[in-house]
Amino acid sequence: MNFTDFKKALKKPANQIVFVGLGNKARGDDAAGLLFLDELKKRMEFRAANFIEAKTNPENYLERILELHPELVVFIDAANVGKAPGDMGWIDKDGLDTARISTHAFNITMVEEYLKTHQALEVKYFGIRPATTSVGHPVSDVVKGKIEMFFAI
């Protein structure tokens, strides 16, 4: 997976997308979703998109997301995807339990259901496999490097 594949999978104009970064900056690679979001903000292709750094509490941003009237919401988080640290990919809803996007106060599927109850929209999940989520560590070099490679042109 690379940036080109990522863009193709979205299938919506940038101004109809809300990207939501999840993670905890104090827990190593749990911050990978936030780092990925920061890199995504720099891309000209998404200058019209909306970005929300929800950290560990996406439920605090539900009304903000709905106010933006998106056609697509993309949650980005550290998750057990691929085989090696730094591997990235899309996670289908059925695979969320295995991927373990669950370091947050509410189950992410509850967040999705709330959004869909209030507005017709699509939700996608993008995960980055962590190397470590230990407290007090920065994002690992391997995860940071793979995120940089993902966006390299």
mmCIF file with all atom_site columns, C-alpha atoms in Angstrom:
data_model
loop_
_atom_site.group_PDB
_atom_site.id
_atom_site.type_symbol
_atom_site.label_atom_id
_atom_site.label_alt_id
_atom_site.label_comp_id
_atom_site.label_asym_id
_atom_site.label_entity_id
_atom_site.label_seq_id
_atom_site.pdbx_PDB_ins_code
_atom_site.Cartn_x
_atom_site.Cartn_y
_atom_site.Cartn_z
_atom_site.occupancy
_atom_site.B_iso_or_equiv
_atom_site.pdbx_formal_charge
_atom_site.auth_seq_id
_atom_site.auth_comp_id
_atom_site.auth_asym_id
_atom_site.auth_atom_id
_atom_site.pdbx_PDB_model_num
ATOM 1   C CA . MET A 1 1   ? 0.000   0.000  0.000  1.00 0.00 ? 1   MET A CA 1
ATOM 2   C CA . ASN A 1 2   ? 1.196   3.470  -0.866 1.00 0.00 ? 2   ASN A CA 1
ATOM 3   C CA . PHE A 1 3   ? -0.219  6.976  -1.082 1.00 0.00 ? 3   PHE A CA 1
ATOM 4   C CA . THR A 1 4   ? -1.526  6.421  -4.615 1.00 0.00 ? 4   THR A CA 1
ATOM 5   C CA . ASP A 1 5   ? -3.449  3.306  -3.517 1.00 0.00 ? 5   ASP A CA 1
ATOM 6   C CA . PHE A 1 6   ? -4.766  5.199  -0.490 1.00 0.00 ? 6   PHE A CA 1
ATOM 7   C CA . LYS A 1 7   ? -6.134  8.027  -2.658 1.00 0.00 ? 7   LYS A CA 1
ATOM 8   C CA . LYS A 1 8   ? -7.789  5.599  -5.091 1.00 0.00 ? 8   LYS A CA 1
ATOM 9   C CA . ALA A 1 9   ? -9.590  3.791  -2.266 1.00 0.00 ? 9   ALA A CA 1
ATOM 10  C CA . LEU A 1 10  ? -11.270 6.970  -1.045 1.00 0.00 ? 10  LEU A CA 1
ATOM 11  C CA . LYS A 1 11  ? -13.422 7.543  -4.164 1.00 0.00 ? 11  LYS A CA 1
ATOM 12  C CA . LYS A 1 12  ? -14.758 10.861 -2.854 1.00 0.00 ? 12  LYS A CA 1
ATOM 13  C CA . PRO A 1 13  ? -13.777 14.489 -3.491 1.00 0.00 ? 13  PRO A CA 1
ATOM 14  C CA . ALA A 1 14  ? -11.482 15.837 -0.782 1.00 0.00 ? 14  ALA A CA 1
ATOM 15  C CA . ASN A 1 15  ? -14.026 18.437 0.351  1.00 0.00 ? 15  ASN A CA 1
ATOM 16  C CA . GLN A 1 16  ? -16.412 15.585 1.254  1.00 0.00 ? 16  GLN A CA 1
ATOM 17  C CA . ILE A 1 17  ? -13.919 13.753 3.486  1.00 0.00 ? 17  ILE A CA 1
ATOM 18  C CA . VAL A 1 18  ? -13.197 14.071 7.197  1.00 0.00 ? 18  VAL A CA 1
ATOM 19  C CA . PHE A 1 19  ? -9.992  12.372 8.339  1.00 0.00 ? 19  PHE A CA 1
ATOM 20  C CA . VAL A 1 20  ? -9.942  11.558 12.059 1.00 0.00 ? 20  VAL A CA 1
ATOM 21  C CA . GLY A 1 21  ? -6.586  10.785 13.665 1.00 0.00 ? 21  GLY A CA 1
ATOM 22  C CA . LEU A 1 22  ? -6.666  8.565  16.746 1.00 0.00 ? 22  LEU A CA 1
ATOM 23  C CA . GLY A 1 23  ? -3.961  7.732  19.250 1.00 0.00 ? 23  GLY A CA 1
ATOM 24  C CA . ASN A 1 24  ? -2.051  8.631  22.364 1.00 0.00 ? 24  ASN A CA 1
ATOM 25  C CA . LYS A 1 25  ? 1.222   10.542 21.922 1.00 0.00 ? 25  LYS A CA 1
ATOM 26  C CA . ALA A 1 26  ? 2.465   9.231  25.277 1.00 0.00 ? 26  ALA A CA 1
ATOM 27  C CA . ARG A 1 27  ? 2.237   5.578  24.181 1.00 0.00 ? 27  ARG A CA 1
ATOM 28  C CA . GLY A 1 28  ? 4.821   5.107  21.456 1.00 0.00 ? 28  GLY A CA 1
ATOM 29  C CA . ASP A 1 29  ? 3.347   3.873  18.188 1.00 0.00 ? 29  ASP A CA 1
ATOM 30  C CA . ASP A 1 30  ? -0.192  4.376  19.437 1.00 0.00 ? 30  ASP A CA 1
ATOM 31  C CA . ALA A 1 31  ? 0.435   7.887  18.081 1.00 0.00 ? 31  ALA A CA 1
ATOM 32  C CA . ALA A 1 32  ? 0.929   6.535  14.531 1.00 0.00 ? 32  ALA A CA 1
ATOM 33  C CA . GLY A 1 33  ? -2.575  7.619  13.487 1.00 0.00 ? 33  GLY A CA 1
ATOM 34  C CA . LEU A 1 34  ? -1.839  11.172 14.612 1.00 0.00 ? 34  LEU A CA 1
ATOM 35  C CA . LEU A 1 35  ? 1.514   11.216 12.809 1.00 0.00 ? 35  LEU A CA 1
ATOM 36  C CA . PHE A 1 36  ? -0.150  9.884  9.637  1.00 0.00 ? 36  PHE A CA 1
ATOM 37  C CA . LEU A 1 37  ? -2.832  12.593 9.922  1.00 0.00 ? 37  LEU A CA 1
ATOM 38  C CA . ASP A 1 38  ? -0.141  15.295 10.175 1.00 0.00 ? 38  ASP A CA 1
ATOM 39  C CA . GLU A 1 39  ? 1.499   14.004 6.990  1.00 0.00 ? 39  GLU A CA 1
ATOM 40  C CA . LEU A 1 40  ? -1.853  13.803 5.204  1.00 0.00 ? 40  LEU A CA 1
ATOM 41  C CA . LYS A 1 41  ? -2.556  17.472 6.008  1.00 0.00 ? 41  LYS A CA 1
ATOM 42  C CA . LYS A 1 42  ? 0.566   18.448 4.037  1.00 0.00 ? 42  LYS A CA 1
ATOM 43  C CA . ARG A 1 43  ? -0.691  16.861 0.799  1.00 0.00 ? 43  ARG A CA 1
ATOM 44  C CA . MET A 1 44  ? -2.113  19.209 -1.811 1.00 0.00 ? 44  MET A CA 1
ATOM 45  C CA . GLU A 1 45  ? -4.586  16.525 -2.903 1.00 0.00 ? 45  GLU A CA 1
ATOM 46  C CA . PHE A 1 46  ? -6.380  16.885 0.423  1.00 0.00 ? 46  PHE A CA 1
ATOM 47  C CA . ARG A 1 47  ? -6.168  20.639 1.024  1.00 0.00 ? 47  ARG A CA 1
ATOM 48  C CA . ALA A 1 48  ? -9.987  20.823 0.834  1.00 0.00 ? 48  ALA A CA 1
ATOM 49  C CA . ALA A 1 49  ? -10.507 17.948 3.293  1.00 0.00 ? 49  ALA A CA 1
ATOM 50  C CA . ASN A 1 50  ? -11.234 18.329 6.981  1.00 0.00 ? 50  ASN A CA 1
ATOM 51  C CA . PHE A 1 51  ? -8.906  16.955 9.632  1.00 0.00 ? 51  PHE A CA 1
ATOM 52  C CA . ILE A 1 52  ? -9.675  16.181 13.273 1.00 0.00 ? 52  ILE A CA 1
ATOM 53  C CA . GLU A 1 53  ? -7.053  15.116 15.794 1.00 0.00 ? 53  GLU A CA 1
ATOM 54  C CA . ALA A 1 54  ? -9.361  13.199 18.120 1.00 0.00 ? 54  ALA A CA 1
ATOM 55  C CA . LYS A 1 55  ? -6.544  11.493 20.047 1.00 0.00 ? 55  LYS A CA 1
ATOM 56  C CA . THR A 1 56  ? -8.149  8.900  22.349 1.00 0.00 ? 56  THR A CA 1
ATOM 57  C CA . ASN A 1 57  ? -11.646 10.367 22.384 1.00 0.00 ? 57  ASN A CA 1
ATOM 58  C CA . PRO A 1 58  ? -13.360 10.321 18.984 1.00 0.00 ? 58  PRO A CA 1
ATOM 59  C CA . GLU A 1 59  ? -16.719 10.494 20.763 1.00 0.00 ? 59  GLU A CA 1
ATOM 60  C CA . ASN A 1 60  ? -15.904 14.100 21.736 1.00 0.00 ? 60  ASN A CA 1
ATOM 61  C CA . TYR A 1 61  ? -15.919 15.081 18.046 1.00 0.00 ? 61  TYR A CA 1
ATOM 62  C CA . LEU A 1 62  ? -19.144 13.464 16.842 1.00 0.00 ? 62  LEU A CA 1
ATOM 63  C CA . GLU A 1 63  ? -21.100 16.707 16.553 1.00 0.00 ? 63  GLU A CA 1
ATOM 64  C CA . ARG A 1 64  ? -18.181 18.454 14.848 1.00 0.00 ? 64  ARG A CA 1
ATOM 65  C CA . ILE A 1 65  ? -17.972 15.642 12.281 1.00 0.00 ? 65  ILE A CA 1
ATOM 66  C CA . LEU A 1 66  ? -21.718 15.827 11.633 1.00 0.00 ? 66  LEU A CA 1
ATOM 67  C CA . GLU A 1 67  ? -21.578 19.640 11.258 1.00 0.00 ? 67  GLU A CA 1
ATOM 68  C CA . LEU A 1 68  ? -19.143 19.173 8.367  1.00 0.00 ? 68  LEU A CA 1
ATOM 69  C CA . HIS A 1 69  ? -21.675 16.996 6.451  1.00 0.00 ? 69  HIS A CA 1
ATOM 70  C CA . PRO A 1 70  ? -19.079 14.608 5.026  1.00 0.00 ? 70  PRO A CA 1
ATOM 71  C CA . GLU A 1 71  ? -19.796 11.811 2.588  1.00 0.00 ? 71  GLU A CA 1
ATOM 72  C CA . LEU A 1 72  ? -16.849 9.877  4.025  1.00 0.00 ? 72  LEU A CA 1
ATOM 73  C CA . VAL A 1 73  ? -15.208 9.697  7.456  1.00 0.00 ? 73  VAL A CA 1
ATOM 74  C CA . VAL A 1 74  ? -11.817 7.977  7.673  1.00 0.00 ? 74  VAL A CA 1
ATOM 75  C CA . PHE A 1 75  ? -10.552 6.912  11.100 1.00 0.00 ? 75  PHE A CA 1
ATOM 76  C CA . ILE A 1 76  ? -6.769  6.459  11.213 1.00 0.00 ? 76  ILE A CA 1
ATOM 77  C CA . ASP A 1 77  ? -5.222  4.580  14.129 1.00 0.00 ? 77  ASP A CA 1
ATOM 78  C CA . ALA A 1 78  ? -2.554  2.158  15.260 1.00 0.00 ? 78  ALA A CA 1
ATOM 79  C CA . ALA A 1 79  ? -3.946  -1.322 14.607 1.00 0.00 ? 79  ALA A CA 1
ATOM 80  C CA . ASN A 1 80  ? -2.840  -4.904 14.051 1.00 0.00 ? 80  ASN A CA 1
ATOM 81  C CA . VAL A 1 81  ? -2.694  -4.865 10.256 1.00 0.00 ? 81  VAL A CA 1
ATOM 82  C CA . GLY A 1 82  ? -0.116  -6.611 8.125  1.00 0.00 ? 82  GLY A CA 1
ATOM 83  C CA . LYS A 1 83  ? 2.705   -8.611 9.646  1.00 0.00 ? 83  LYS A CA 1
ATOM 84  C CA . ALA A 1 84  ? 5.482   -6.147 10.433 1.00 0.00 ? 84  ALA A CA 1
ATOM 85  C CA . PRO A 1 85  ? 5.567   -2.919 12.444 1.00 0.00 ? 85  PRO A CA 1
ATOM 86  C CA . GLY A 1 86  ? 4.706   -0.011 10.195 1.00 0.00 ? 86  GLY A CA 1
ATOM 87  C CA . ASP A 1 87  ? 2.589   -2.075 7.803  1.00 0.00 ? 87  ASP A CA 1
ATOM 88  C CA . MET A 1 88  ? -0.532  -0.160 6.795  1.00 0.00 ? 88  MET A CA 1
ATOM 89  C CA . GLY A 1 89  ? -3.860  -0.940 5.273  1.00 0.00 ? 89  GLY A CA 1
ATOM 90  C CA . TRP A 1 90  ? -7.606  -0.654 5.188  1.00 0.00 ? 90  TRP A CA 1
ATOM 91  C CA . ILE A 1 91  ? -9.576  -2.545 7.803  1.00 0.00 ? 91  ILE A CA 1
ATOM 92  C CA . ASP A 1 92  ? -13.097 -3.718 7.074  1.00 0.00 ? 92  ASP A CA 1
ATOM 93  C CA . LYS A 1 93  ? -15.669 -3.395 9.823  1.00 0.00 ? 93  LYS A CA 1
ATOM 94  C CA . ASP A 1 94  ? -15.688 -7.160 10.419 1.00 0.00 ? 94  ASP A CA 1
ATOM 95  C CA . GLY A 1 95  ? -11.937 -7.078 11.065 1.00 0.00 ? 95  GLY A CA 1
ATOM 96  C CA . LEU A 1 96  ? -11.995 -4.330 13.686 1.00 0.00 ? 96  LEU A CA 1
ATOM 97  C CA . ASP A 1 97  ? -11.920 -6.682 16.667 1.00 0.00 ? 97  ASP A CA 1
ATOM 98  C CA . THR A 1 98  ? -8.886  -8.503 15.271 1.00 0.00 ? 98  THR A CA 1
ATOM 99  C CA . ALA A 1 99  ? -7.180  -5.235 14.339 1.00 0.00 ? 99  ALA A CA 1
ATOM 100 C CA . ARG A 1 100 ? -7.815  -3.962 17.865 1.00 0.00 ? 100 ARG A CA 1
ATOM 101 C CA . ILE A 1 101 ? -8.728  -0.352 17.268 1.00 0.00 ? 101 ILE A CA 1
ATOM 102 C CA . SER A 1 102 ? -9.814  -0.243 20.873 1.00 0.00 ? 102 SER A CA 1
ATOM 103 C CA . THR A 1 103 ? -7.449  1.911  22.910 1.00 0.00 ? 103 THR A CA 1
ATOM 104 C CA . HIS A 1 104 ? -10.143 4.524  23.223 1.00 0.00 ? 104 HIS A CA 1
ATOM 105 C CA . ALA A 1 105 ? -13.002 5.172  25.636 1.00 0.00 ? 105 ALA A CA 1
ATOM 106 C CA . PHE A 1 106 ? -15.760 4.045  23.258 1.00 0.00 ? 106 PHE A CA 1
ATOM 107 C CA . ASN A 1 107 ? -15.730 1.127  20.862 1.00 0.00 ? 107 ASN A CA 1
ATOM 108 C CA . ILE A 1 108 ? -15.133 2.615  17.421 1.00 0.00 ? 108 ILE A CA 1
ATOM 109 C CA . THR A 1 109 ? -18.133 0.776  15.955 1.00 0.00 ? 109 THR A CA 1
ATOM 110 C CA . MET A 1 110 ? -20.362 2.637  18.424 1.00 0.00 ? 110 MET A CA 1
ATOM 111 C CA . VAL A 1 111 ? -18.931 5.876  17.072 1.00 0.00 ? 111 VAL A CA 1
ATOM 112 C CA . GLU A 1 112 ? -19.671 4.725  13.517 1.00 0.00 ? 112 GLU A CA 1
ATOM 113 C CA . GLU A 1 113 ? -23.236 3.716  14.379 1.00 0.00 ? 113 GLU A CA 1
ATOM 114 C CA . TYR A 1 114 ? -23.896 7.086  16.026 1.00 0.00 ? 114 TYR A CA 1
ATOM 115 C CA . LEU A 1 115 ? -22.664 8.954  12.951 1.00 0.00 ? 115 LEU A CA 1
ATOM 116 C CA . LYS A 1 116 ? -24.694 6.791  10.571 1.00 0.00 ? 116 LYS A CA 1
ATOM 117 C CA . THR A 1 117 ? -27.818 7.175  12.699 1.00 0.00 ? 117 THR A CA 1
ATOM 118 C CA . HIS A 1 118 ? -27.637 10.938 12.284 1.00 0.00 ? 118 HIS A CA 1
ATOM 119 C CA . GLN A 1 119 ? -26.393 11.251 8.714  1.00 0.00 ? 119 GLN A CA 1
ATOM 120 C CA . ALA A 1 120 ? -25.970 9.226  5.535  1.00 0.00 ? 120 ALA A CA 1
ATOM 121 C CA . LEU A 1 121 ? -22.221 8.732  5.232  1.00 0.00 ? 121 LEU A CA 1
ATOM 122 C CA . GLU A 1 122 ? -19.562 6.113  4.666  1.00 0.00 ? 122 GLU A CA 1
ATOM 123 C CA . VAL A 1 123 ? -16.955 5.179  7.287  1.00 0.00 ? 123 VAL A CA 1
ATOM 124 C CA . LYS A 1 124 ? -13.558 3.651  6.561  1.00 0.00 ? 124 LYS A CA 1
ATOM 125 C CA . TYR A 1 125 ? -10.769 2.525  8.876  1.00 0.00 ? 125 TYR A CA 1
ATOM 126 C CA . PHE A 1 126 ? -7.065  2.770  8.099  1.00 0.00 ? 126 PHE A CA 1
ATOM 127 C CA . GLY A 1 127 ? -4.560  1.097  10.390 1.00 0.00 ? 127 GLY A CA 1
ATOM 128 C CA . ILE A 1 128 ? -0.821  1.254  11.008 1.00 0.00 ? 128 ILE A CA 1
ATOM 129 C CA . ARG A 1 129 ? 0.751   -1.704 12.805 1.00 0.00 ? 129 ARG A CA 1
ATOM 130 C CA . PRO A 1 130 ? 2.604   -0.553 15.951 1.00 0.00 ? 130 PRO A CA 1
ATOM 131 C CA . ALA A 1 131 ? 5.956   -1.868 17.140 1.00 0.00 ? 131 ALA A CA 1
ATOM 132 C CA . THR A 1 132 ? 5.376   -0.731 20.719 1.00 0.00 ? 132 THR A CA 1
ATOM 133 C CA . THR A 1 133 ? 2.673   1.100  22.628 1.00 0.00 ? 133 THR A CA 1
ATOM 134 C CA . SER A 1 134 ? 4.610   1.407  25.867 1.00 0.00 ? 134 SER A CA 1
ATOM 135 C CA . VAL A 1 135 ? 4.007   4.489  27.975 1.00 0.00 ? 135 VAL A CA 1
ATOM 136 C CA . GLY A 1 136 ? 6.675   7.166  27.757 1.00 0.00 ? 136 GLY A CA 1
ATOM 137 C CA . HIS A 1 137 ? 8.127   6.138  24.394 1.00 0.00 ? 137 HIS A CA 1
ATOM 138 C CA . PRO A 1 138 ? 8.052   8.176  21.171 1.00 0.00 ? 138 PRO A CA 1
ATOM 139 C CA . VAL A 1 139 ? 6.856   6.760  17.861 1.00 0.00 ? 139 VAL A CA 1
ATOM 140 C CA . SER A 1 140 ? 9.376   4.083  16.848 1.00 0.00 ? 140 SER A CA 1
ATOM 141 C CA . ASP A 1 141 ? 11.849  4.747  14.049 1.00 0.00 ? 141 ASP A CA 1
ATOM 142 C CA . VAL A 1 142 ? 10.449  1.853  12.010 1.00 0.00 ? 142 VAL A CA 1
ATOM 143 C CA . VAL A 1 143 ? 6.869   3.171  12.106 1.00 0.00 ? 143 VAL A CA 1
ATOM 144 C CA . LYS A 1 144 ? 7.984   6.754  11.505 1.00 0.00 ? 144 LYS A CA 1
ATOM 145 C CA . GLY A 1 145 ? 10.120  5.594  8.565  1.00 0.00 ? 145 GLY A CA 1
ATOM 146 C CA . LYS A 1 146 ? 7.319   3.579  6.983  1.00 0.00 ? 146 LYS A CA 1
ATOM 147 C CA . ILE A 1 147 ? 4.929   6.521  7.240  1.00 0.00 ? 147 ILE A CA 1
ATOM 148 C CA . GLU A 1 148 ? 7.519   8.716  5.515  1.00 0.00 ? 148 GLU A CA 1
ATOM 149 C CA . MET A 1 149 ? 7.995   6.064  2.790  1.00 0.00 ? 149 MET A CA 1
ATOM 150 C CA . PHE A 1 150 ? 4.222   5.812  2.335  1.00 0.00 ? 150 PHE A CA 1
ATOM 151 C CA . PHE A 1 151 ? 4.049   9.472  1.372  1.00 0.00 ? 151 PHE A CA 1
ATOM 152 C CA . ALA A 1 152 ? 7.283   9.550  -0.669 1.00 0.00 ? 152 ALA A CA 1
ATOM 153 C CA . ILE A 1 153 ? 6.677   10.351 -4.295 1.00 0.00 ? 153 ILE A CA 1
#
